[in-house]
Structures are given as structure tokens and as C-alpha cells.
PDB file of C-alpha atoms in Angstrom:
ATOM      1  CA  MET F 274     245.389 118.354 167.804  1.00  0.00           C
ATOM      2  CA  LYS F 275     244.896 117.702 164.115  1.00  0.00           C
ATOM      3  CA  ASN F 276     246.845 118.307 160.919  1.00  0.00           C
ATOM      4  CA  THR F 277     245.060 119.460 157.792  1.00  0.00           C
ATOM      5  CA  THR F 278     245.716 120.951 154.375  1.00  0.00           C
ATOM      6  CA  LEU F 279     243.884 123.617 152.416  1.00  0.00           C
ATOM      7  CA  CYS F 280     244.452 124.541 148.778  1.00  0.00           C
ATOM      8  CA  TYR F 281     243.300 127.534 146.783  1.00  0.00           C
ATOM      9  CA  ILE F 282     243.325 126.590 143.105  1.00  0.00           C
ATOM     10  CA  GLU F 283     243.568 129.588 140.787  1.00  0.00           C
ATOM     11  CA  ASN F 284     242.561 129.580 137.136  1.00  0.00           C
ATOM     12  CA  GLU F 285     243.775 131.813 134.281  1.00  0.00           C
ATOM     13  CA  ARG F 286     240.811 134.186 134.799  1.00  0.00           C
ATOM     14  CA  GLY F 287     242.012 135.132 138.301  1.00  0.00           C
ATOM     15  CA  GLU F 288     239.418 133.051 140.142  1.00  0.00           C
ATOM     16  CA  TYR F 289     239.808 130.713 143.108  1.00  0.00           C
ATOM     17  CA  LEU F 290     237.989 127.407 143.261  1.00  0.00           C
ATOM     18  CA  MET F 291     235.954 127.704 146.465  1.00  0.00           C
ATOM     19  CA  LEU F 292     233.922 125.159 148.393  1.00  0.00           C
ATOM     20  CA  HIS F 293     230.705 126.465 149.956  1.00  0.00           C
ATOM     21  CA  ARG F 294     230.303 124.167 152.992  1.00  0.00           C
ATOM     22  CA  VAL F 295     226.571 123.543 153.183  1.00  0.00           C
ATOM     23  CA  LYS F 296     226.149 119.750 153.269  1.00  0.00           C
ATOM     24  CA  LYS F 297     227.782 118.222 156.348  1.00  0.00           C
ATOM     25  CA  GLN F 298     225.961 117.946 159.658  1.00  0.00           C
ATOM     26  CA  ASN F 299     227.730 119.532 162.675  1.00  0.00           C
ATOM     27  CA  ASP F 300     230.335 121.159 160.417  1.00  0.00           C
ATOM     28  CA  LEU F 301     232.548 123.785 162.061  1.00  0.00           C
ATOM     29  CA  ASN F 302     232.761 125.422 158.605  1.00  0.00           C
ATOM     30  CA  HIS F 303     229.003 125.268 157.921  1.00  0.00           C
ATOM     31  CA  ASP F 304     227.939 127.967 155.410  1.00  0.00           C
ATOM     32  CA  LYS F 305     231.530 129.256 155.102  1.00  0.00           C
ATOM     33  CA  TRP F 306     233.446 129.412 151.819  1.00  0.00           C
ATOM     34  CA  ILE F 307     236.868 127.746 151.949  1.00  0.00           C
ATOM     35  CA  GLY F 308     239.393 126.121 149.635  1.00  0.00           C
ATOM     36  CA  VAL F 309     239.640 122.356 149.168  1.00  0.00           C
ATOM     37  CA  GLY F 310     241.520 120.104 151.533  1.00  0.00           C
ATOM     38  CA  GLY F 311     241.107 118.055 154.652  1.00  0.00           C
ATOM     39  CA  LYS F 312     242.631 115.961 157.402  1.00  0.00           C
ATOM     40  CA  PHE F 313     245.829 113.961 157.158  1.00  0.00           C
ATOM     41  CA  GLU F 314     245.384 110.208 156.983  1.00  0.00           C
ATOM     42  CA  PRO F 315     247.815 107.967 158.907  1.00  0.00           C
ATOM     43  CA  GLY F 316     251.310 108.065 157.373  1.00  0.00           C
ATOM     44  CA  GLU F 317     250.612 111.066 155.128  1.00  0.00           C
ATOM     45  CA  ASP F 318     252.734 114.180 154.835  1.00  0.00           C
ATOM     46  CA  ALA F 319     251.259 117.559 153.870  1.00  0.00           C
ATOM     47  CA  LEU F 320     251.878 117.206 150.122  1.00  0.00           C
ATOM     48  CA  THR F 321     250.402 113.707 149.944  1.00  0.00           C
ATOM     49  CA  CYS F 322     247.363 114.899 151.888  1.00  0.00           C
ATOM     50  CA  VAL F 323     246.691 117.967 149.750  1.00  0.00           C
ATOM     51  CA  MET F 324     247.106 116.010 146.510  1.00  0.00           C
ATOM     52  CA  ARG F 325     244.699 113.302 147.708  1.00  0.00           C
ATOM     53  CA  GLU F 326     242.140 115.773 149.059  1.00  0.00           C
ATOM     54  CA  VAL F 327     242.149 117.886 145.879  1.00  0.00           C
ATOM     55  CA  GLN F 328     241.708 114.757 143.763  1.00  0.00           C
ATOM     56  CA  GLU F 329     238.847 113.489 145.960  1.00  0.00           C
ATOM     57  CA  GLU F 330     237.025 116.830 146.183  1.00  0.00           C
ATOM     58  CA  THR F 331     237.525 118.122 142.630  1.00  0.00           C
ATOM     59  CA  GLY F 332     238.667 115.291 140.350  1.00  0.00           C
ATOM     60  CA  LEU F 333     241.794 117.353 139.509  1.00  0.00           C
ATOM     61  CA  THR F 334     245.437 116.307 139.807  1.00  0.00           C
ATOM     62  CA  LEU F 335     247.657 119.264 140.704  1.00  0.00           C
ATOM     63  CA  THR F 336     250.765 119.788 138.535  1.00  0.00           C
ATOM     64  CA  SER F 337     251.896 123.244 139.769  1.00  0.00           C
ATOM     65  CA  TYR F 338     251.509 124.072 143.464  1.00  0.00           C
ATOM     66  CA  ARG F 339     253.280 125.747 146.392  1.00  0.00           C
ATOM     67  CA  CYS F 340     253.066 125.432 150.142  1.00  0.00           C
ATOM     68  CA  ARG F 341     252.548 129.047 151.209  1.00  0.00           C
ATOM     69  CA  GLY F 342     252.562 128.691 154.965  1.00  0.00           C
ATOM     70  CA  VAL F 343     251.343 127.039 158.116  1.00  0.00           C
ATOM     71  CA  VAL F 344     248.260 128.367 159.880  1.00  0.00           C
ATOM     72  CA  THR F 345     247.667 127.372 163.502  1.00  0.00           C
ATOM     73  CA  PHE F 346     244.038 127.583 164.583  1.00  0.00           C
ATOM     74  CA  LEU F 347     243.097 127.643 168.246  1.00  0.00           C
ATOM     75  CA  LEU F 348     239.374 127.362 168.974  1.00  0.00           C
ATOM     76  CA  GLY F 349     238.403 126.229 172.464  1.00  0.00           C
ATOM     77  CA  GLU F 350     240.019 122.827 172.990  1.00  0.00           C
ATOM     78  CA  LEU F 351     240.814 122.449 169.283  1.00  0.00           C
ATOM     79  CA  THR F 352     244.326 123.000 167.959  1.00  0.00           C
ATOM     80  CA  GLU F 353     244.712 122.588 164.212  1.00  0.00           C
ATOM     81  CA  TYR F 354     247.846 122.937 162.091  1.00  0.00           C
ATOM     82  CA  MET F 355     246.821 123.715 158.522  1.00  0.00           C
ATOM     83  CA  PHE F 356     249.317 123.608 155.664  1.00  0.00           C
ATOM     84  CA  LEU F 357     248.145 126.228 153.161  1.00  0.00           C
ATOM     85  CA  TYR F 358     248.771 125.638 149.444  1.00  0.00           C
ATOM     86  CA  THR F 359     248.039 127.457 146.231  1.00  0.00           C
ATOM     87  CA  ALA F 360     247.957 125.819 142.809  1.00  0.00           C
ATOM     88  CA  ASP F 361     247.735 127.164 139.284  1.00  0.00           C
ATOM     89  CA  ALA F 362     247.934 124.104 137.015  1.00  0.00           C
ATOM     90  CA  TRP F 363     246.351 120.671 136.961  1.00  0.00           C
ATOM     91  CA  THR F 364     245.311 117.793 134.778  1.00  0.00           C
ATOM     92  CA  GLY F 365     241.873 116.280 134.571  1.00  0.00           C
ATOM     93  CA  THR F 366     238.421 117.783 134.442  1.00  0.00           C
ATOM     94  CA  LEU F 367     236.683 119.450 137.337  1.00  0.00           C
ATOM     95  CA  VAL F 368     233.958 117.211 138.721  1.00  0.00           C
ATOM     96  CA  LYS F 369     231.607 119.755 140.271  1.00  0.00           C
ATOM     97  CA  ASP F 370     229.798 117.178 142.402  1.00  0.00           C
ATOM     98  CA  ALA F 371     232.993 115.482 143.655  1.00  0.00           C
ATOM     99  CA  ALA F 372     232.622 117.351 146.971  1.00  0.00           C
ATOM    100  CA  ARG F 373     228.887 116.650 147.120  1.00  0.00           C
ATOM    101  CA  ASN F 374     229.124 115.351 150.708  1.00  0.00           C
ATOM    102  CA  GLU F 375     230.705 118.609 151.879  1.00  0.00           C
ATOM    103  CA  GLY F 376     229.341 121.407 149.751  1.00  0.00           C
ATOM    104  CA  ILE F 377     229.247 123.112 146.376  1.00  0.00           C
ATOM    105  CA  LEU F 378     232.328 123.991 144.277  1.00  0.00           C
ATOM    106  CA  GLU F 379     232.368 127.339 142.458  1.00  0.00           C
ATOM    107  CA  TRP F 380     234.953 129.526 140.740  1.00  0.00           C
ATOM    108  CA  VAL F 381     234.958 132.912 142.485  1.00  0.00           C
ATOM    109  CA  PRO F 382     236.847 136.024 141.274  1.00  0.00           C
ATOM    110  CA  LYS F 383     239.699 136.673 143.727  1.00  0.00           C
ATOM    111  CA  GLU F 384     238.527 140.240 144.396  1.00  0.00           C
ATOM    112  CA  GLN F 385     235.099 138.942 145.508  1.00  0.00           C
ATOM    113  CA  VAL F 386     236.291 136.261 147.948  1.00  0.00           C
ATOM    114  CA  GLU F 387     236.365 138.570 150.980  1.00  0.00           C
ATOM    115  CA  GLN F 388     232.713 139.485 150.396  1.00  0.00           C
ATOM    116  CA  LEU F 389     231.681 135.859 150.961  1.00  0.00           C
ATOM    117  CA  PRO F 390     231.023 134.391 154.411  1.00  0.00           C
ATOM    118  CA  ILE F 391     234.606 133.379 155.276  1.00  0.00           C
ATOM    119  CA  TRP F 392     236.473 133.159 158.565  1.00  0.00           C
ATOM    120  CA  GLU F 393     237.885 136.536 159.667  1.00  0.00           C
ATOM    121  CA  GLY F 394     241.404 135.094 159.830  1.00  0.00           C
ATOM    122  CA  ASP F 395     241.123 133.863 156.243  1.00  0.00           C
ATOM    123  CA  LYS F 396     241.122 137.519 155.174  1.00  0.00           C
ATOM    124  CA  ILE F 397     244.616 137.814 156.669  1.00  0.00           C
ATOM    125  CA  PHE F 398     246.047 134.907 154.721  1.00  0.00           C
ATOM    126  CA  PHE F 399     244.286 135.987 151.511  1.00  0.00           C
ATOM    127  CA  ARG F 400     246.087 139.331 151.894  1.00  0.00           C
ATOM    128  CA  LEU F 401     249.395 137.466 152.337  1.00  0.00           C
ATOM    129  CA  LEU F 402     248.696 135.332 149.270  1.00  0.00           C
ATOM    130  CA  ASN F 403     247.875 138.432 147.200  1.00  0.00           C
ATOM    131  CA  GLU F 404     251.104 140.091 148.392  1.00  0.00           C
ATOM    132  CA  GLU F 405     252.982 137.028 147.110  1.00  0.00           C
ATOM    133  CA  ARG F 406     254.497 136.487 150.562  1.00  0.00           C
ATOM    134  CA  PRO F 407     256.785 133.499 149.978  1.00  0.00           C
ATOM    135  CA  TYR F 408     256.064 131.616 153.245  1.00  0.00           C
ATOM    136  CA  PHE F 409     254.485 132.534 156.551  1.00  0.00           C
ATOM    137  CA  SER F 410     253.463 131.229 159.941  1.00  0.00           C
ATOM    138  CA  LEU F 411     250.088 132.537 161.111  1.00  0.00           C
ATOM    139  CA  LYS F 412     248.399 131.769 164.435  1.00  0.00           C
ATOM    140  CA  LEU F 413     244.674 132.505 164.669  1.00  0.00           C
ATOM    141  CA  VAL F 414     242.815 132.330 167.986  1.00  0.00           C
ATOM    142  CA  TYR F 415     239.017 132.227 167.929  1.00  0.00           C
ATOM    143  CA  GLU F 416     236.259 132.377 170.503  1.00  0.00           C
ATOM    144  CA  GLY F 417     233.313 130.970 168.594  1.00  0.00           C
ATOM    145  CA  ASP F 418     233.283 132.763 165.227  1.00  0.00           C
ATOM    146  CA  THR F 419     235.178 135.774 166.627  1.00  0.00           C
ATOM    147  CA  LEU F 420     238.880 136.211 165.875  1.00  0.00           C
ATOM    148  CA  THR F 421     240.490 137.331 169.156  1.00  0.00           C
ATOM    149  CA  GLN F 422     244.169 137.131 168.252  1.00  0.00           C
ATOM    150  CA  ALA F 423     246.355 136.845 165.158  1.00  0.00           C
ATOM    151  CA  VAL F 424     250.123 136.393 165.271  1.00  0.00           C
ATOM    152  CA  LEU F 425     252.078 136.599 161.987  1.00  0.00           C
ATOM    153  CA  ASP F 426     255.644 135.276 162.019  1.00  0.00           C
ATOM    154  CA  GLY F 427     255.824 135.789 165.787  1.00  0.00           C
ATOM    155  CA  LYS F 428     254.369 139.333 165.838  1.00  0.00           C
ATOM    156  CA  ARG F 429     250.861 140.039 167.062  1.00  0.00           C
ATOM    157  CA  ILE F 430     248.756 141.814 164.437  1.00  0.00           C
ATOM    158  CA  VAL F 431     245.288 141.488 166.053  1.00  0.00           C
TER     159      VAL F 431
END
């Protein structure tokens, strides 16, 4: 079981900062587009983790952010609890090669995100983010790359 964070940073043009995961060897997210984030370090809470990961991967320090929900991923033996954040203000300058060990950072218009190679379950939480759902619990069960079950706030939707 692991705890992680993921943050979708939105700019004033309606774009999300996305990380195209193309660099790491044996990466479960290889060639997928995701937000920025990562694993908790010992003693960290979700906010500390997301702030550190965003700083490490982008060079930005978040100043306006919200925890939008918890996403539970089940994939084979892996159980992951991901705390999902959005952010719309920061200080600092984007360092495009800050995530060079993981992939390439790009601003992507929100309406084009679902056309990228993303996890099927990500489409569900993007819909919830766009609906301005205040907070949600989403469980996503995968067999390989195939989403086999999705449960939103205790109700099965897939």
C-alpha cells in the first residue's frame, strides 16, 4: 500500500500543467499524461507531500490550492491512496526540465486533456473536477490498463 499526491495546476488560459511520463524505466505510467506529484516521504502528510513534489517537479511554490478528493487505485497487488489536488496560483518560475527524470512538462488546454493517452479512470475525476465537485472518494480497479470497476462515493458507476 502506498500514499501519493497528484496536482493539476491550472493557468489563467484554462490549461493544465501535464507531465508526459516518458523517461523512467519500468514506469507504471509510461507514456501516460498525468499531473505532478508523487509518493509520501516518511512523516509527511498529503499537503506537505504535494507542496514538495510540485516544487521538485516544476520549480513552483503553490499559493492557492485545494484537496479535491481521494482516489483509491487497485491494480493487481498494488493499493494506492492518491490525494488529488488542484491549484490556480503559485510563485516562482516554471522550470520545464525540473521533471527531466520523469518526463516532459507541457501546458495543455483542459478540453484537450481527454484526447491524450491518460488512464481511463482519470477521465472520471477530470469530469468531477470540471463539475466543481467539492470533494469526492473514487475507487478505481484496473486489470492491466483496463478499468474494470469505478465506485464514486460508495456507488458503483462502472
